[in-house]
Amino acid sequence: KAGVTQTPRYLIKTRGQQVTLSCSPISGHRSVSWYQQTPGQGLQFLFEYFSETQRNKGNFPGRFSGRQFSNSRSEMNVSTLELGDSALYLCASSSGEGNSPLHFGNGTRLTVT
Amino acid sequence: GNSVTQMEGPVTLSEEAFLTINCTYTATGYPSLFWYVQYPGEGLQLLLKATKADDKGSNKGFEATYRKETTSFHLEKGSVQVSDSAVYFCALTPTSNTGKLIFGQGTTLQVKP
């Protein structure tokens, strides 16, 4: 079974631009969650999508948004990039039911200059 | 609110030494508890989990017991190997049917031959 796939692996953007990150979950998983990992703040939850609906949301500004498609693939968008958005963005998928464990991708490393 | 506190790292051990990484949590209700491991350049991998009080999660020689009375979930391994060198994260999910995890700050383990 293929794991969680995130593309691209690396991105370099300029302050003020926008960026879209992609995540393909494990086949059959209906939940996709996004996390931001930085040395200072650690791992922080951004949002979760389940069956194309946002089910949970973390405490990030509206510049961070996401969506999920009917095949469960998900995208995350960050608009008006700031230097502080530089981070490793991790996507995780699960069945979304009960206490099912999260399976993480290898992440997208975003650098904002 | 919900939070997870881990011991500060890095933890440096010699091969075959005994490992303990402390983790305590604050949560309302009855959370599920997890340990994840992150190797350099990779995403997080689920190491073990426990979903109710007194449950013991175990995998690859690692163990952790859900202690509700002390709100703890300490990770232990009897004999570490160089290949165990990684960052370890304790996490909780406050409810079921969610992809939202609350992580501790992570503990870096370095095992020397």
Short mmCIF file of C-alpha atoms in Angstrom, two decimals:
data_model
loop_
_atom_site.label_atom_id
_atom_site.label_comp_id
_atom_site.label_asym_id
_atom_site.label_seq_id
_atom_site.Cartn_x
_atom_site.Cartn_y
_atom_site.Cartn_z
CA LYS A 1 0.00 0.00 0.00
CA ALA A 2 1.45 3.38 -0.98
CA GLY A 3 2.03 5.82 1.85
CA VAL A 4 1.07 9.46 2.14
CA THR A 5 2.61 11.47 -0.70
CA GLN A 6 3.34 15.17 -0.48
CA THR A 7 4.44 17.35 -3.34
CA PRO A 8 6.63 19.19 -3.85
CA ARG A 9 9.34 18.23 -1.34
CA TYR A 10 10.94 21.67 -1.41
CA LEU A 11 9.68 25.13 -2.27
CA ILE A 12 11.29 28.54 -2.23
CA LYS A 13 8.98 31.53 -2.42
CA THR A 14 9.23 35.28 -1.97
CA ARG A 15 7.41 37.24 0.70
CA GLY A 16 3.98 38.30 -0.52
CA GLN A 17 3.53 35.41 -2.93
CA GLN A 18 1.13 32.53 -2.47
CA VAL A 19 1.79 28.80 -2.47
CA THR A 20 -0.18 25.58 -2.86
CA LEU A 21 0.93 22.28 -1.34
CA SER A 22 -0.52 18.92 -2.28
CA CYS A 23 -1.17 15.74 -0.32
CA SER A 24 -2.32 12.32 -1.54
CA PRO A 25 -3.54 10.16 1.34
CA ILE A 26 -3.30 6.41 1.74
CA SER A 27 -5.92 4.69 -0.38
CA GLY A 28 -9.19 4.38 1.51
CA HIS A 29 -8.40 7.09 4.04
CA ARG A 30 -11.00 9.84 4.22
CA SER A 31 -9.32 12.18 6.69
CA VAL A 32 -6.42 14.47 5.85
CA SER A 33 -4.80 16.72 8.46
CA TRP A 34 -2.16 19.38 8.01
CA TYR A 35 0.56 20.39 10.46
CA GLN A 36 3.22 23.07 10.53
CA GLN A 37 6.59 22.17 12.07
CA THR A 38 9.09 24.85 13.07
CA PRO A 39 12.05 24.78 15.47
CA GLY A 40 10.46 27.44 17.67
CA GLN A 41 6.82 26.38 17.80
CA GLY A 42 7.17 22.65 17.21
CA LEU A 43 4.29 20.79 15.60
CA GLN A 44 1.09 22.76 15.30
CA PHE A 45 -2.23 21.60 13.90
CA LEU A 46 -3.55 23.62 10.97
CA PHE A 47 -6.78 21.89 9.95
CA GLU A 48 -8.41 18.59 9.11
CA TYR A 49 -10.63 17.62 6.23
CA PHE A 50 -12.94 14.64 6.29
CA SER A 51 -15.05 13.67 3.29
CA GLU A 52 -14.43 17.06 1.65
CA THR A 53 -15.53 19.05 4.73
CA GLN A 54 -13.33 20.88 7.19
CA ARG A 55 -13.87 19.04 10.47
CA ASN A 56 -11.32 20.71 12.75
CA LYS A 57 -9.34 23.92 12.62
CA GLY A 58 -6.29 25.15 14.51
CA ASN A 59 -5.35 28.69 15.46
CA PHE A 60 -3.84 29.99 12.24
CA PRO A 61 -4.78 33.15 10.35
CA GLY A 62 -7.12 33.07 7.39
CA ARG A 63 -4.15 33.21 5.00
CA PHE A 64 -3.92 29.47 5.57
CA SER A 65 -6.66 27.55 3.82
CA GLY A 66 -7.27 24.10 2.48
CA ARG A 67 -9.60 21.89 0.59
CA GLN A 68 -10.23 18.24 -0.08
CA PHE A 69 -11.34 16.64 -3.29
CA SER A 70 -13.73 13.76 -3.84
CA ASN A 71 -10.79 11.33 -4.15
CA SER A 72 -9.60 12.50 -0.69
CA ARG A 73 -6.56 14.29 -2.06
CA SER A 74 -6.01 17.57 -0.28
CA GLU A 75 -4.37 20.88 -0.98
CA MET A 76 -3.22 23.58 1.37
CA ASN A 77 -2.85 27.18 0.29
CA VAL A 78 -0.97 29.99 1.98
CA SER A 79 -1.52 33.49 0.62
CA THR A 80 0.55 36.62 1.17
CA LEU A 81 3.53 34.69 2.45
CA GLU A 82 5.50 35.98 5.40
CA LEU A 83 9.03 35.10 6.47
CA GLY A 84 7.59 33.32 9.50
CA ASP A 85 5.74 30.88 7.27
CA SER A 86 9.02 29.13 6.53
CA ALA A 87 8.50 25.64 7.91
CA LEU A 88 8.08 21.97 7.21
CA TYR A 89 4.43 21.32 6.35
CA LEU A 90 3.29 17.80 7.13
CA CYS A 91 0.20 16.08 5.91
CA ALA A 92 -1.31 13.06 7.65
CA SER A 93 -4.10 10.73 6.66
CA SER A 94 -6.28 8.32 8.57
CA SER A 95 -9.62 6.58 8.29
CA GLY A 96 -10.92 9.44 10.43
CA GLU A 97 -12.96 7.17 12.67
CA GLY A 98 -12.45 6.11 16.26
CA ASN A 99 -8.86 6.43 17.46
CA SER A 100 -7.35 5.51 14.12
CA PRO A 101 -3.67 6.48 13.96
CA LEU A 102 -2.36 9.19 11.68
CA HIS A 103 0.04 8.28 8.89
CA PHE A 104 2.36 11.12 7.95
CA GLY A 105 3.97 12.08 4.68
CA ASN A 106 7.59 13.27 4.47
CA GLY A 107 6.52 16.87 4.29
CA THR A 108 7.06 19.92 2.10
CA ARG A 109 9.88 22.21 3.15
CA LEU A 110 8.80 25.80 2.44
CA THR A 111 11.34 28.60 2.56
CA VAL A 112 10.13 32.19 2.29
CA THR A 113 12.76 34.79 1.39
CA GLY B 1 -6.84 23.30 27.83
CA ASN B 2 -5.03 20.29 26.40
CA SER B 3 -1.24 20.14 26.43
CA VAL B 4 1.71 17.75 26.42
CA THR B 5 5.05 18.29 28.14
CA GLN B 6 8.16 16.26 27.35
CA MET B 7 11.55 16.22 28.97
CA GLU B 8 14.12 18.49 27.42
CA GLY B 9 16.70 16.99 25.13
CA PRO B 10 19.00 16.05 23.71
CA VAL B 11 19.32 12.72 25.47
CA THR B 12 22.65 11.05 24.78
CA LEU B 13 23.10 7.37 25.58
CA SER B 14 25.55 4.61 24.82
CA GLU B 15 24.36 1.60 22.85
CA GLU B 16 22.50 -0.97 24.99
CA ALA B 17 21.67 1.61 27.67
CA PHE B 18 18.17 1.92 29.18
CA LEU B 19 16.01 4.70 27.82
CA THR B 20 13.30 6.74 29.51
CA ILE B 21 11.70 9.80 27.95
CA ASN B 22 9.21 11.46 30.25
CA CYS B 23 5.86 12.72 29.02
CA THR B 24 3.04 14.27 31.02
CA TYR B 25 -0.22 15.65 29.76
CA THR B 26 -3.13 17.89 30.65
CA ALA B 27 -6.47 17.06 29.13
CA THR B 28 -10.16 17.19 29.75
CA GLY B 29 -11.98 13.92 29.38
CA TYR B 30 -10.23 10.74 28.32
CA PRO B 31 -7.60 11.34 25.66
CA SER B 32 -5.78 8.77 23.59
CA LEU B 33 -1.99 8.94 23.88
CA PHE B 34 0.68 8.34 21.25
CA TRP B 35 4.41 8.28 20.69
CA TYR B 36 5.69 9.23 17.27
CA VAL B 37 9.26 9.10 15.99
CA GLN B 38 10.85 11.31 13.33
CA TYR B 39 14.06 10.34 11.55
CA PRO B 40 16.11 13.02 9.77
CA GLY B 41 14.46 14.26 6.59
CA GLU B 42 11.31 12.23 7.12
CA GLY B 43 7.81 12.64 8.43
CA LEU B 44 6.51 11.17 11.66
CA GLN B 45 5.96 7.47 12.19
CA LEU B 46 3.60 6.09 14.80
CA LEU B 47 5.63 4.17 17.38
CA LEU B 48 2.91 3.10 19.80
CA LYS B 49 -0.41 4.16 21.27
CA ALA B 50 -2.74 3.65 24.24
CA THR B 51 -6.39 4.57 24.27
CA LYS B 52 -7.42 4.12 27.90
CA ALA B 53 -6.02 4.16 31.41
CA ASP B 54 -3.58 1.36 32.28
CA ASP B 55 -3.19 0.36 28.62
CA LYS B 56 0.37 -0.45 27.64
CA GLY B 57 1.46 0.33 24.11
CA SER B 58 4.50 -1.50 22.75
CA ASN B 59 6.42 -1.75 19.48
CA LYS B 60 10.01 -2.53 18.43
CA GLY B 61 11.10 -2.92 22.06
CA PHE B 62 9.60 0.42 23.12
CA GLU B 63 6.86 0.54 25.75
CA ALA B 64 4.68 3.18 27.40
CA THR B 65 1.87 2.83 29.94
CA TYR B 66 -1.09 5.20 30.15
CA ARG B 67 -1.13 6.40 33.77
CA LYS B 68 -4.21 8.44 34.48
CA GLU B 69 -3.40 9.00 38.16
CA THR B 70 -0.10 10.70 37.28
CA THR B 71 -1.23 11.95 33.82
CA SER B 72 1.88 10.42 32.31
CA PHE B 73 2.90 8.30 29.32
CA HIS B 74 6.64 7.77 29.67
CA LEU B 75 8.50 6.01 26.85
CA GLU B 76 10.96 3.24 27.78
CA LYS B 77 13.28 0.85 26.02
CA GLY B 78 15.51 -1.66 27.73
CA SER B 79 18.45 -1.55 25.32
CA VAL B 80 18.82 1.20 22.73
CA GLN B 81 20.62 0.89 19.40
CA VAL B 82 22.37 3.48 17.26
CA SER B 83 19.47 3.15 14.80
CA ASP B 84 17.09 4.48 17.49
CA SER B 85 18.66 7.93 17.17
CA ALA B 86 15.78 10.22 16.20
CA VAL B 87 13.35 12.79 17.59
CA TYR B 88 10.53 11.37 19.70
CA PHE B 89 7.18 13.12 20.10
CA CYS B 90 4.52 12.43 22.69
CA ALA B 91 1.02 13.40 21.59
CA LEU B 92 -2.60 13.21 22.57
CA THR B 93 -5.90 13.42 20.85
CA PRO B 94 -8.63 14.71 23.14
CA THR B 95 -11.51 13.00 21.40
CA SER B 96 -12.09 10.24 18.90
CA ASN B 97 -13.05 10.79 15.27
CA THR B 98 -10.47 13.51 14.80
CA GLY B 99 -7.20 14.07 13.00
CA LYS B 100 -6.15 16.71 15.51
CA LEU B 101 -3.12 15.76 17.58
CA ILE B 102 -1.54 17.91 20.26
CA PHE B 103 2.19 17.31 20.36
CA GLY B 104 4.89 17.79 22.94
CA GLN B 105 7.97 19.71 21.89
CA GLY B 106 9.93 16.58 20.98
CA THR B 107 12.99 14.95 22.53
CA THR B 108 16.11 14.27 20.50
CA LEU B 109 17.79 10.95 21.25
CA GLN B 110 21.40 10.35 20.26
CA VAL B 111 22.78 6.84 20.72
CA LYS B 112 26.54 6.43 20.47
CA PRO B 113 28.23 3.13 19.63
#
